[in-house]
Coordinates of C-alpha atoms in Angstrom, one line a residue:
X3 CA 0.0 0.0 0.0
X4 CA 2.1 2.6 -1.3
X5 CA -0.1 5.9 -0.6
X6 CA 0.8 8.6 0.6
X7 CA -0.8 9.2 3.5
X8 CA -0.8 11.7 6.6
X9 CA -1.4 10.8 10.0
X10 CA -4.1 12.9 11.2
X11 CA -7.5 13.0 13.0
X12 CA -10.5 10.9 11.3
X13 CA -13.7 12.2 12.3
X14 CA -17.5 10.9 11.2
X15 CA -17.9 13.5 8.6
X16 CA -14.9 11.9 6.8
X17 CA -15.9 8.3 6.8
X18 CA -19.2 9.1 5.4
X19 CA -18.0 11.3 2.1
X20 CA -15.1 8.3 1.9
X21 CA -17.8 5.5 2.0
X22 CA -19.9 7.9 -0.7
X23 CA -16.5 7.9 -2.8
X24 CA -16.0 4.3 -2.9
X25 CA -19.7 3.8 -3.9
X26 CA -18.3 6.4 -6.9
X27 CA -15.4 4.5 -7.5
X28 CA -17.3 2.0 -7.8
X29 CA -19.9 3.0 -10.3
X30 CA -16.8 4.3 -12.1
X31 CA -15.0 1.1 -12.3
X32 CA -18.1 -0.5 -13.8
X33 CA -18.5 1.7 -16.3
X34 CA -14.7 1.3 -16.9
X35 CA -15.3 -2.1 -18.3
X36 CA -18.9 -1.8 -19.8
X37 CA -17.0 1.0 -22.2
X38 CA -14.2 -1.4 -22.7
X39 CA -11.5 1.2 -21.8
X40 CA -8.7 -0.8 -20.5
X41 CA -5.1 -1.2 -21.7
X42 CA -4.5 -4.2 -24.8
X43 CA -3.1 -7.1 -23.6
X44 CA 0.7 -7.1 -22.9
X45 CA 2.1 -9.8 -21.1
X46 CA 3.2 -7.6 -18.4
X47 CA 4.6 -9.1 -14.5
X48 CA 6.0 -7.6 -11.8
X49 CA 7.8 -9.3 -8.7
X50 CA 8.3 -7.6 -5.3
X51 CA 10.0 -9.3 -2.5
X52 CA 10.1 -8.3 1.1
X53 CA 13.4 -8.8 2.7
X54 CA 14.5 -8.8 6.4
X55 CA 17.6 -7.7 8.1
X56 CA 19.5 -9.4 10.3
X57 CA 23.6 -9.2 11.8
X58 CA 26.1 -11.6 12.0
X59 CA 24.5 -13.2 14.7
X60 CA 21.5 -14.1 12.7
X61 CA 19.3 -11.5 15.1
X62 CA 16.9 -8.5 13.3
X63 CA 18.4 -5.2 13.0
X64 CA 16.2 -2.4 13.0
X65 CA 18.0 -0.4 10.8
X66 CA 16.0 -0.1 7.8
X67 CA 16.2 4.0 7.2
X68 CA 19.8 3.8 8.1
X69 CA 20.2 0.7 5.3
X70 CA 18.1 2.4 2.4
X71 CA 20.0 6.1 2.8
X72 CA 23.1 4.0 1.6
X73 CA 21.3 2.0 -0.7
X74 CA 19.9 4.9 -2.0
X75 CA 17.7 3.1 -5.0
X76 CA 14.1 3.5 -5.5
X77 CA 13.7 0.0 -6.4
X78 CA 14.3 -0.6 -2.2
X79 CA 11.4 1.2 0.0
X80 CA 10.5 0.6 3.6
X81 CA 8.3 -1.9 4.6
X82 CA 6.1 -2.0 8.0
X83 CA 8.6 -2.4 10.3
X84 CA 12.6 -1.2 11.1
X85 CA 14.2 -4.7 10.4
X86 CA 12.0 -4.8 7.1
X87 CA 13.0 -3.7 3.0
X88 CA 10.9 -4.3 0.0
X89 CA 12.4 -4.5 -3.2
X90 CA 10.6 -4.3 -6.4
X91 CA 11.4 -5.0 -9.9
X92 CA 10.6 -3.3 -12.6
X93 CA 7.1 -5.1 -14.9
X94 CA 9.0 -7.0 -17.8
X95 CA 7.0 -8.7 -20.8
X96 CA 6.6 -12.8 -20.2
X97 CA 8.5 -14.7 -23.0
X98 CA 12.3 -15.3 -24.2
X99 CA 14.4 -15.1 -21.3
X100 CA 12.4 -13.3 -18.9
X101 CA 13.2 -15.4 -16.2
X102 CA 17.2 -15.2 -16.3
X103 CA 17.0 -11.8 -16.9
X104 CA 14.7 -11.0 -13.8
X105 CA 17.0 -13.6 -11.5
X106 CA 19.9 -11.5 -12.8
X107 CA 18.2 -7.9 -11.9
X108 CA 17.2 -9.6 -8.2
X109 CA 20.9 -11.2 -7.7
X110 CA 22.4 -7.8 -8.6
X111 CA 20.2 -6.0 -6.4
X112 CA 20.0 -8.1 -3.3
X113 CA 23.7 -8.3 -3.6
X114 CA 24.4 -4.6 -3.5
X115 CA 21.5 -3.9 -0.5
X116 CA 23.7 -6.8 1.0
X117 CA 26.7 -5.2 0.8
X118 CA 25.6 -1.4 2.0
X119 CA 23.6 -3.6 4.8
X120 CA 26.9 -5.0 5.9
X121 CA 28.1 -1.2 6.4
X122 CA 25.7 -0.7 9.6
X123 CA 26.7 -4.5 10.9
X124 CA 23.4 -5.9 9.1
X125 CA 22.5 -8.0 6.0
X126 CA 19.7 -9.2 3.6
X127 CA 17.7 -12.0 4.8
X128 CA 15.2 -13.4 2.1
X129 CA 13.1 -15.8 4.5
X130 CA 9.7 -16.0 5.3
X131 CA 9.5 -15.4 8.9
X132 CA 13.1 -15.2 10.7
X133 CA 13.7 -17.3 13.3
X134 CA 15.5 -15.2 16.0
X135 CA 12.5 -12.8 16.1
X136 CA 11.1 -12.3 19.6
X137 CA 7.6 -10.9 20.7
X138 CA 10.0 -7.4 22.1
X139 CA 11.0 -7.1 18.6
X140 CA 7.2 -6.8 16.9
X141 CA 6.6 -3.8 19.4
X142 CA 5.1 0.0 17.8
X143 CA 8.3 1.4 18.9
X144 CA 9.7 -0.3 15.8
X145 CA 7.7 0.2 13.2
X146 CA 8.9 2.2 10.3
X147 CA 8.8 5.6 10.5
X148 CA 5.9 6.3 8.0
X149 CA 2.6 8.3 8.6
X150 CA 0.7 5.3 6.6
X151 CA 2.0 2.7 9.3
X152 CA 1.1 5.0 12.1
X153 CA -2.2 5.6 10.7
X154 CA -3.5 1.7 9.8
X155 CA -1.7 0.7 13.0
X156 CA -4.3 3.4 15.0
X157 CA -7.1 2.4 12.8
X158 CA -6.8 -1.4 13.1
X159 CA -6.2 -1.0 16.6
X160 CA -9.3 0.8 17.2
X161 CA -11.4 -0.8 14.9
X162 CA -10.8 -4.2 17.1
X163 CA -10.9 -2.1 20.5
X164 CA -8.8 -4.5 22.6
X165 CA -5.6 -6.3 21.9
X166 CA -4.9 -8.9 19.2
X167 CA -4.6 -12.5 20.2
X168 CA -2.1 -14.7 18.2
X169 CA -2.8 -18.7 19.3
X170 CA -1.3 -20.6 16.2
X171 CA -1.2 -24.5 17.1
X172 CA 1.1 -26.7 14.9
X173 CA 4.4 -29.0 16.0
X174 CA 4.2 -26.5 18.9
X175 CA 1.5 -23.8 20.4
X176 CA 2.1 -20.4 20.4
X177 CA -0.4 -18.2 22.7
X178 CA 0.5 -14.9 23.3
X179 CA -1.1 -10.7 22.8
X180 CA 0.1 -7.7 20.9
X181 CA -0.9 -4.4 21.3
X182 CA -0.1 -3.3 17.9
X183 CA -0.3 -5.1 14.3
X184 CA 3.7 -5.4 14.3
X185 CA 4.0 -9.1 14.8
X186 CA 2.5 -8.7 10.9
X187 CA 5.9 -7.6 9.6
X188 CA 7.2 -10.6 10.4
X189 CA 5.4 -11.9 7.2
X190 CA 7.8 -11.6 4.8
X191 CA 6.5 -12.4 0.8
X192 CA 7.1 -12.7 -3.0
X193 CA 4.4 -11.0 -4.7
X194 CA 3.4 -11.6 -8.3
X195 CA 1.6 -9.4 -10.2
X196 CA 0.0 -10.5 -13.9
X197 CA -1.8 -7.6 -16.0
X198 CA -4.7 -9.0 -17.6
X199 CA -7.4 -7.6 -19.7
X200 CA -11.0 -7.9 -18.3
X201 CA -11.5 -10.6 -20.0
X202 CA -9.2 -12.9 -18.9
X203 CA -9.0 -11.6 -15.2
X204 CA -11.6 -14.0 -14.0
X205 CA -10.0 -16.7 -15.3
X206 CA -6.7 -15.8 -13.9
X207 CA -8.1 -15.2 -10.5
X208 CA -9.7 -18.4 -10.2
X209 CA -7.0 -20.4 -11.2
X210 CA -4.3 -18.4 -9.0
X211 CA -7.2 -19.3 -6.2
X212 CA -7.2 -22.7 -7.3
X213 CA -3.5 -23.5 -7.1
X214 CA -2.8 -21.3 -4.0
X215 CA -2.6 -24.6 -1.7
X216 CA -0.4 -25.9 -3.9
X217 CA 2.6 -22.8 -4.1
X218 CA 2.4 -23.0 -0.6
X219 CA 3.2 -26.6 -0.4
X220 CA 6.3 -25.9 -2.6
X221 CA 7.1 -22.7 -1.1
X222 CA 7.4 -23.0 2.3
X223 CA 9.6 -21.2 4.3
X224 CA 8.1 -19.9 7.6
X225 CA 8.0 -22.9 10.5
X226 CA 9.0 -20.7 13.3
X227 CA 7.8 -17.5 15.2
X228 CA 8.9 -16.5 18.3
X229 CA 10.7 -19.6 19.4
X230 CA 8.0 -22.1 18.2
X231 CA 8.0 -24.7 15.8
X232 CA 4.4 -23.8 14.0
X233 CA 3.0 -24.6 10.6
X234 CA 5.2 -25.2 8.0
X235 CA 4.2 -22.1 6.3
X236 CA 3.4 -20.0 9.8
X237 CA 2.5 -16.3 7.8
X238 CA -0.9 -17.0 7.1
X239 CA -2.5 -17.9 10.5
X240 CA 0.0 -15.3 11.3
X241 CA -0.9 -12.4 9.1
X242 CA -4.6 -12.8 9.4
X243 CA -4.4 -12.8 13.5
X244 CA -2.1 -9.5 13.4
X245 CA -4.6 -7.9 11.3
X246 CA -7.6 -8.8 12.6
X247 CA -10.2 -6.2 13.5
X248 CA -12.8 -8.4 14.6
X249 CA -13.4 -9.0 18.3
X250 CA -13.8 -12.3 19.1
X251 CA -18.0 -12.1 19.9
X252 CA -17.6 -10.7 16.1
X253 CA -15.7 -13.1 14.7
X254 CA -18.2 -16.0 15.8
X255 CA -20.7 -14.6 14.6
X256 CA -19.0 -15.2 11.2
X257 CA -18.1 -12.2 10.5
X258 CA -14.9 -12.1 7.3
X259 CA -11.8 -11.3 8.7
X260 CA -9.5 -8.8 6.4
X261 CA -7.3 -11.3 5.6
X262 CA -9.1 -13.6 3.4
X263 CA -8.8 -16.4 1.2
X264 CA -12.4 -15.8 -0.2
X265 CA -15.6 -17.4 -0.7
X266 CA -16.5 -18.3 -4.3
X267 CA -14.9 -17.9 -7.8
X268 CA -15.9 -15.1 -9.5
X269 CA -16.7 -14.3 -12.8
X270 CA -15.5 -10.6 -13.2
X271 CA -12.7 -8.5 -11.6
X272 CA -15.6 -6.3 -10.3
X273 CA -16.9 -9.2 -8.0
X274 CA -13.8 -8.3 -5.7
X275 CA -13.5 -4.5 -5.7
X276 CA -17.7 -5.1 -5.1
X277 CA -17.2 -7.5 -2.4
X278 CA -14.2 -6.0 -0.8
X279 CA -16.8 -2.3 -0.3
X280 CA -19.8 -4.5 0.6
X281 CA -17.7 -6.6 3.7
X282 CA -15.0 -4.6 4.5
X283 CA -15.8 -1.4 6.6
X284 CA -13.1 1.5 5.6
X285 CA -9.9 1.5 7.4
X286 CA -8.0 4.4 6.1
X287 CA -10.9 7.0 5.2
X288 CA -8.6 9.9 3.1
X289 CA -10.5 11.5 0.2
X290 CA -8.9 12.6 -3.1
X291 CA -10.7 15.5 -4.7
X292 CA -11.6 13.8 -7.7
X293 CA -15.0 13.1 -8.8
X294 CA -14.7 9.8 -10.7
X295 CA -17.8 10.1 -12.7
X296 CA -16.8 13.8 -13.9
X297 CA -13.5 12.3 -15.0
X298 CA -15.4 9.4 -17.1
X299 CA -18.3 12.1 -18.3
X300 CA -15.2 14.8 -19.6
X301 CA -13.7 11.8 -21.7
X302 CA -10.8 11.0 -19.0
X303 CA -9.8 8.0 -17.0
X304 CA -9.8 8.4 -12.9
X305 CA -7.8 7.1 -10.7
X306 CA -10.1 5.5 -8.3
X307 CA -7.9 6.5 -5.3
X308 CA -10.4 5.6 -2.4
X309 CA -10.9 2.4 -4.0
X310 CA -7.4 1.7 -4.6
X311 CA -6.6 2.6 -1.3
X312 CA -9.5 0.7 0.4
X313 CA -8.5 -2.0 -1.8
X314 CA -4.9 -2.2 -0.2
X315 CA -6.5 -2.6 3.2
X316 CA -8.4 -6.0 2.5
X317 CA -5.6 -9.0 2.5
X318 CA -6.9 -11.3 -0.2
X319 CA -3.7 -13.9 -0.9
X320 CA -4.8 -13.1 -5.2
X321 CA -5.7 -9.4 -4.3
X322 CA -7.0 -7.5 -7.7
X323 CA -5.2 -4.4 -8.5
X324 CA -6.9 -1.3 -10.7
X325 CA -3.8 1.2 -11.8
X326 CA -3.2 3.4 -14.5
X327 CA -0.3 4.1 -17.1
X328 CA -0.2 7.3 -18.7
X329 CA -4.0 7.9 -18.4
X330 CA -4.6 4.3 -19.4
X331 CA -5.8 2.1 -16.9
X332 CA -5.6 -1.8 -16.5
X333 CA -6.2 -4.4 -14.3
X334 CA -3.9 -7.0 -12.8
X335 CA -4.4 -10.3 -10.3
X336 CA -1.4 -9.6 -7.6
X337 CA -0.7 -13.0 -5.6
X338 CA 0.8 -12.5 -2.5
X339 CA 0.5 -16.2 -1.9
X340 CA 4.8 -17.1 -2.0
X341 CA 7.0 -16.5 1.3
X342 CA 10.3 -14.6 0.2
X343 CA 13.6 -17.1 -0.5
X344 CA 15.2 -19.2 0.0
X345 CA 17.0 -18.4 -3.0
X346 CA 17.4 -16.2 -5.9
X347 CA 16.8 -19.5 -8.0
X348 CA 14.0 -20.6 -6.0
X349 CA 12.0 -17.7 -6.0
X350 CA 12.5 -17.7 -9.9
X351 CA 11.5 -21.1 -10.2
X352 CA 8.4 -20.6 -7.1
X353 CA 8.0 -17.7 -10.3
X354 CA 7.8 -19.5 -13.7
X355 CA 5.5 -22.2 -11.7
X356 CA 3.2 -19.9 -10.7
X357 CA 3.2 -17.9 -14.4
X358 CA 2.9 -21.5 -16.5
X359 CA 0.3 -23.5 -14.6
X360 CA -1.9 -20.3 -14.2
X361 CA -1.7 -19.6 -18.1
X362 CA -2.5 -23.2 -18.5
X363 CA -5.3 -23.3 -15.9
X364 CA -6.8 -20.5 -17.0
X365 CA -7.3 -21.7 -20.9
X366 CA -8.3 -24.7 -20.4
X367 CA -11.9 -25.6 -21.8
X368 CA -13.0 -27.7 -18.9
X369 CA -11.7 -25.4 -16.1
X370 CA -10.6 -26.4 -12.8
X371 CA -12.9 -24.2 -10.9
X372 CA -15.5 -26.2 -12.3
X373 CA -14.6 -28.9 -10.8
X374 CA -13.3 -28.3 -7.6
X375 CA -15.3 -27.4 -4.9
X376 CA -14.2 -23.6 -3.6
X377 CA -13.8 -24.5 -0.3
X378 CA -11.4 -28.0 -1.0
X379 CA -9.3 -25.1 -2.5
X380 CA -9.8 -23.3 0.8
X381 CA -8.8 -26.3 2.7
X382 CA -6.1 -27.3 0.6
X383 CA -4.4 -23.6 1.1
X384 CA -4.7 -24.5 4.8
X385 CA -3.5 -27.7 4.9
X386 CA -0.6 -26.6 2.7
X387 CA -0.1 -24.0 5.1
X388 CA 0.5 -26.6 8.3
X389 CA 2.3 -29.5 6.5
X390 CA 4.3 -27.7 3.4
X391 CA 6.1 -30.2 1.4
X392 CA 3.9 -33.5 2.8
X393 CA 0.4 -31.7 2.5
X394 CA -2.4 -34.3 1.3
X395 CA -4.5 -31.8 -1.5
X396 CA -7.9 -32.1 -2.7
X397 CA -7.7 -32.2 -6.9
X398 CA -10.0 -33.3 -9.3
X399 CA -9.3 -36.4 -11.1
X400 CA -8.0 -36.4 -14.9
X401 CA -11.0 -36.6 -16.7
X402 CA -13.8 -34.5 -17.8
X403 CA -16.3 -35.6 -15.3
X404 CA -13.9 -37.1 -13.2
X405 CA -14.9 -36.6 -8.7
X406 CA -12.4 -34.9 -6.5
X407 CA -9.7 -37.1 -5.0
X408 CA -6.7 -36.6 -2.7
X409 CA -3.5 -36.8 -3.4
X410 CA 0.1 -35.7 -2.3
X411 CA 1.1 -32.3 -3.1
X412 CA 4.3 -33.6 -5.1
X413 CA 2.7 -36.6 -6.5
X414 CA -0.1 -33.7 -8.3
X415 CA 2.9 -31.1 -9.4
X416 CA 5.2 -34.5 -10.7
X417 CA 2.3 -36.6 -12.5
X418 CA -0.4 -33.7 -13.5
X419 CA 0.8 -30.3 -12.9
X420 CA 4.6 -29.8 -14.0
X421 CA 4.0 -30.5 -17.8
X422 CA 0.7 -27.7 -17.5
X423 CA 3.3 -25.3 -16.0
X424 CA 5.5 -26.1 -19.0
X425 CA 2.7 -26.0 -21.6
X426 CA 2.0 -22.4 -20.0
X427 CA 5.4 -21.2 -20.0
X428 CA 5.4 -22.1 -23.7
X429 CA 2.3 -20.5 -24.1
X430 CA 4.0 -17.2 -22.9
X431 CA 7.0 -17.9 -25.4
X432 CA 9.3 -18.4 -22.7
X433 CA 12.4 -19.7 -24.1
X434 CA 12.5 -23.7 -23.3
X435 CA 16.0 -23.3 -21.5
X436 CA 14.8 -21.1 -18.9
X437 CA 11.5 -23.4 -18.7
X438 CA 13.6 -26.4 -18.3
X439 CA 16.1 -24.9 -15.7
X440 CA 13.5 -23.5 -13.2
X441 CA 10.7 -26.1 -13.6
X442 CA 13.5 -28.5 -12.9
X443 CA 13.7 -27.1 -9.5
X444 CA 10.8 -27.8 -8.8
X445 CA 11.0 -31.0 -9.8
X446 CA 13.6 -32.0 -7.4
X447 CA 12.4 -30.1 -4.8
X448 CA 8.9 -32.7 -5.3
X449 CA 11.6 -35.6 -5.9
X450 CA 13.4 -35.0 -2.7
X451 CA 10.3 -33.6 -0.5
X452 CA 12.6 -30.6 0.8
X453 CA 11.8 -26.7 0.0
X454 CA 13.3 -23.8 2.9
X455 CA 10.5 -25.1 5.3
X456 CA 12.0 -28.6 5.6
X457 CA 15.2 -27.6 5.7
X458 CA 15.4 -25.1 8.4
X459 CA 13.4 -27.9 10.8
X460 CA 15.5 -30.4 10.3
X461 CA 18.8 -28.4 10.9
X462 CA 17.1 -26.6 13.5
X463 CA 15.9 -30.4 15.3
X464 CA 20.1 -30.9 14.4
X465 CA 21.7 -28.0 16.2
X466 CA 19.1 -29.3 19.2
X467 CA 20.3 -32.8 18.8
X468 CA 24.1 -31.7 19.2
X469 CA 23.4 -30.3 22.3
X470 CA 22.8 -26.3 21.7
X471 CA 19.3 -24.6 23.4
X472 CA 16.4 -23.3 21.6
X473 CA 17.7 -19.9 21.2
X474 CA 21.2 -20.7 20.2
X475 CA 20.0 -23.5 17.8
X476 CA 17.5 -21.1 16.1
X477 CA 20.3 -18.6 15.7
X478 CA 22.7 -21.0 14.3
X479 CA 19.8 -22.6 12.2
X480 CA 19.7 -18.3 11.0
X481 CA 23.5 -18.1 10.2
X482 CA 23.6 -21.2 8.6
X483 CA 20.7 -20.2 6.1
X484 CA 22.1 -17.1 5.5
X485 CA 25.2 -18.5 4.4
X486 CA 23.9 -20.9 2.1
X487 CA 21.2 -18.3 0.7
X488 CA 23.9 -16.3 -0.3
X489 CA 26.0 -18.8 -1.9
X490 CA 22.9 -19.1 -4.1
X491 CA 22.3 -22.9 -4.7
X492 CA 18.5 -24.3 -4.4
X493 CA 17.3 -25.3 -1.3
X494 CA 16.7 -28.8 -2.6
X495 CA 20.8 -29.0 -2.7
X496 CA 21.4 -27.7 1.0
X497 CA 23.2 -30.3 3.5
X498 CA 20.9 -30.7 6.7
X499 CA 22.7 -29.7 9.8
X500 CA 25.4 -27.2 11.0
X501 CA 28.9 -27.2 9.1
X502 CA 30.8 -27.2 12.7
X503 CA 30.1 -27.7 16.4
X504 CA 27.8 -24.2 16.6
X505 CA 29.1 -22.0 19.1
X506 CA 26.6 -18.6 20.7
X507 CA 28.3 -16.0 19.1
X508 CA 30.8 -14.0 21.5

């Protein structure tokens, strides 16, 4: 959420001309796509991946202002909290060598922020959740310095009137309160953003939804939080508890919560803007002057700022995005569904997954959304969340007709879903060698059932083994994974364990 907002007082008279706007953006929107006014298709993506810091002992540093005067890029921007970054990378066209080029633009970048990290005694950490964070480290006192964070932080707080309870039950329970949504920026993520015309968005959407279980089973990084061993893939439960403005009387009475996987598959990009206004009361209620309708009467294209910004306060995993481009708007399916790392090569390959199979799923004449049961792709995002790399899914069987069966999560992506992701990737014009090279991680990562999620457990169950405590054996589990991120090989290569009898720093 990238607005520029001031911290200020929010009164009634505010929320009620905001809500009036978004019913204007609204109408706007609609008549956006009934006149057929968005951008030609152009194979456009994007990736942004949040990024954590951490010193040599493997513990955050909150030192993000300090990190990105001396990176001094736009690319790099702040991110909730002090020990957070965001990179992003520019949109590039899918096809040819797309994804070399992009690991090349990410390895050059990280590497420099790396570096000018290492200046203040800090350094890049692409992970999911780090390990060595503590509940004194998710405080308000170290969130970034940034009038939006103040502002959603005051506005999430008193829209739930009490504090936030985190209770996350998975190889371990965790039960403990916040007073502020900062234990959300220990979520760290890849997002993925797909322009698409109108047309297609649907499509896209659905599928993304459809497959969501399944990156996640592939993807995970994020088994610990605060000392526990959790789910596999810990930022969901995570995210959604940090955010949550319900009160719990609310929240049993079945009331959405803002993080959301959703409800149904939808049949037009509208559905979500529509749905997000009709469930989501505002959180950040900051007019623009523009009338939107004006705009579309005089011949012009608005910017739908209350929408976008409402829009960026509702946590779908496949969130719709409305932006324009030199006064021509478009429409793109963001999915937010990837933890960041372990690797530059495995987020490419977590990357030309995601990009094949949802080309693939989204063309094919007997979709998969009409034959699997919205809430089996719920479940299967949950269960993907707690057991990662040995989740069970719920998939139709081959076949037209064919019921809904389950299945491992490798077997699907080995037997059913790699050679979609390739027919996809074709589809894009990506160049076979870049197909073959990152698909192929994810075929041994299937083949040898290990992705960063695995990995960090069963050093981490190591270190305990040779005799270090929790703390120390997190923080070597840290150093360790930092080493070998930076040295660059796929997870699926990484020896389990510590190189050397690990030693607490000092």
């Amino acid at each position: 959420m990238g607005e520029k907002v001031v911290a200020g007082v929010v009164d009634l008279s505010d929320r009620q001309r905001y809500r009036e706007k978004l019913r204007q953006c609204l109408a706007g929107l609609g008549r956006l796509l009934v006149e057929e006014r968005f951008d030609r298709p152009k194979n456009l993506m994007g990736l942004e991946i949040e990024l954590n810091l951490a010193g040599p002992d493997g513990l955050p540093r909150m030192l993000n202002a300090e990190v990105l005067e001396r990176i001094a890029s736009q690319d790099f921007q702040t991110e909730l909290a002090m020990f957070n970054l965001e990179v992003n990378i520019a949109p590039h066209r899918l096809g040819g060598r797309v994804l070399d080029q992009l690991a090349e633009e990410v390895r050059t970048g990280l590497a420099y922020a790396h570096r000018k990290a290492n200046e203040v005694d800090a350094g890049i950490v692409m992970i999911g959740i780090l390990p060595t964070l503590a509940q004194d480290d998710l405080v308000p006192a170290n969130l970034s310095a940034a009038d939006r964070y103040t502002l959603l932080n005051e506005q999430i707080v008193a829209a739930r009137g009490e504090s936030f309870q985190l209770d996350i039950e998975g190889v371990e329970r965790l039960t403990c309160t916040s007073e502020s949504i900062a234990p959300e920026a220990a979520c760290t993520s890849v997002q993925l953003h797909l322009q698409v015309t109108p047309a297609r968005f649907a499509g896209v959407w659905n599928a993304a939804q459809a497959v969501a279980g399944v990156q996640i089973a592939l993807g995970a990084n994020s088994p610990f939080l605060f000392g526990r061993e959790l789910w596999r893939e810990s930022r969901p439960p995570l995210f959604q508890q940090s955010t949550d403005t319900r009160p719990p009387e609310v929240a049993a009475q079945g009331v959405r919560p803002r993080t959301w996987f959703g409800e149904r598959w939808i049949d037009s990009a509208y559905d979500l803007f529509e749905e997000n206004l009709r469930f989501f009361p505002p959180l950040l209620p900051i007019c623009d002057e523009e009338d939107p309708l004006k705009v579309l009467d005089d011949g012009g294209v608005p910017s739908l700022a209350e929408l976008v910004l409402h829009n960026g306060t509702v946590y779908r995993w496949n969130r719709p995005v409305y932006d324009t481009v030199d006064g021509v708007p478009h429409l793109r399916v963001e999915n937010r569904v990837l933890p960041a790392g372990p690797t530059v090569i495995d987020v490419m390959a977590n990357t030309a997954f995601y990009y094949g199979i949802v080309r693939a799923l989204a063309e094919d004449p007997v979709p998969v959304w009409s034959r699997l049961p919205f809430e089996a792709a719920a479940r299967n995002f949950d269960d993907a969340c707690r057991h990662g790399i040995d989740a069970e899914l719920q998939w139709p069987r081959p076949g037209r007709h064919g019921t809904v069966r389950r299945i491992p999560a490798v077997t699907l992506v080995l037997e059913e879903l790699l050679p979609l992701a390739a027919g996809g990737l074709d589809a894009w014009g990506v160049e076979p060698a870049d197909r073959d090279r990152y698909l192929g991680v994810i075929e041994e990562r299937c083949r040898k059932r290990v992705n960063g999620a695995s990995w960090q457990t069963a050093t981490f169950h190591r270190a305990r083994e040779s005799g270090l405590d929790r703390h120390a054996a997190l923080a070597a589990t840290t150093r360790r994974y930092c080493e070998l991120m930076h040295a660059g090989q796929p997870v699926h290569t990484w020896p389990v364990g510590l190189p050397r009898p690990a030693l607490p720093p000092g």
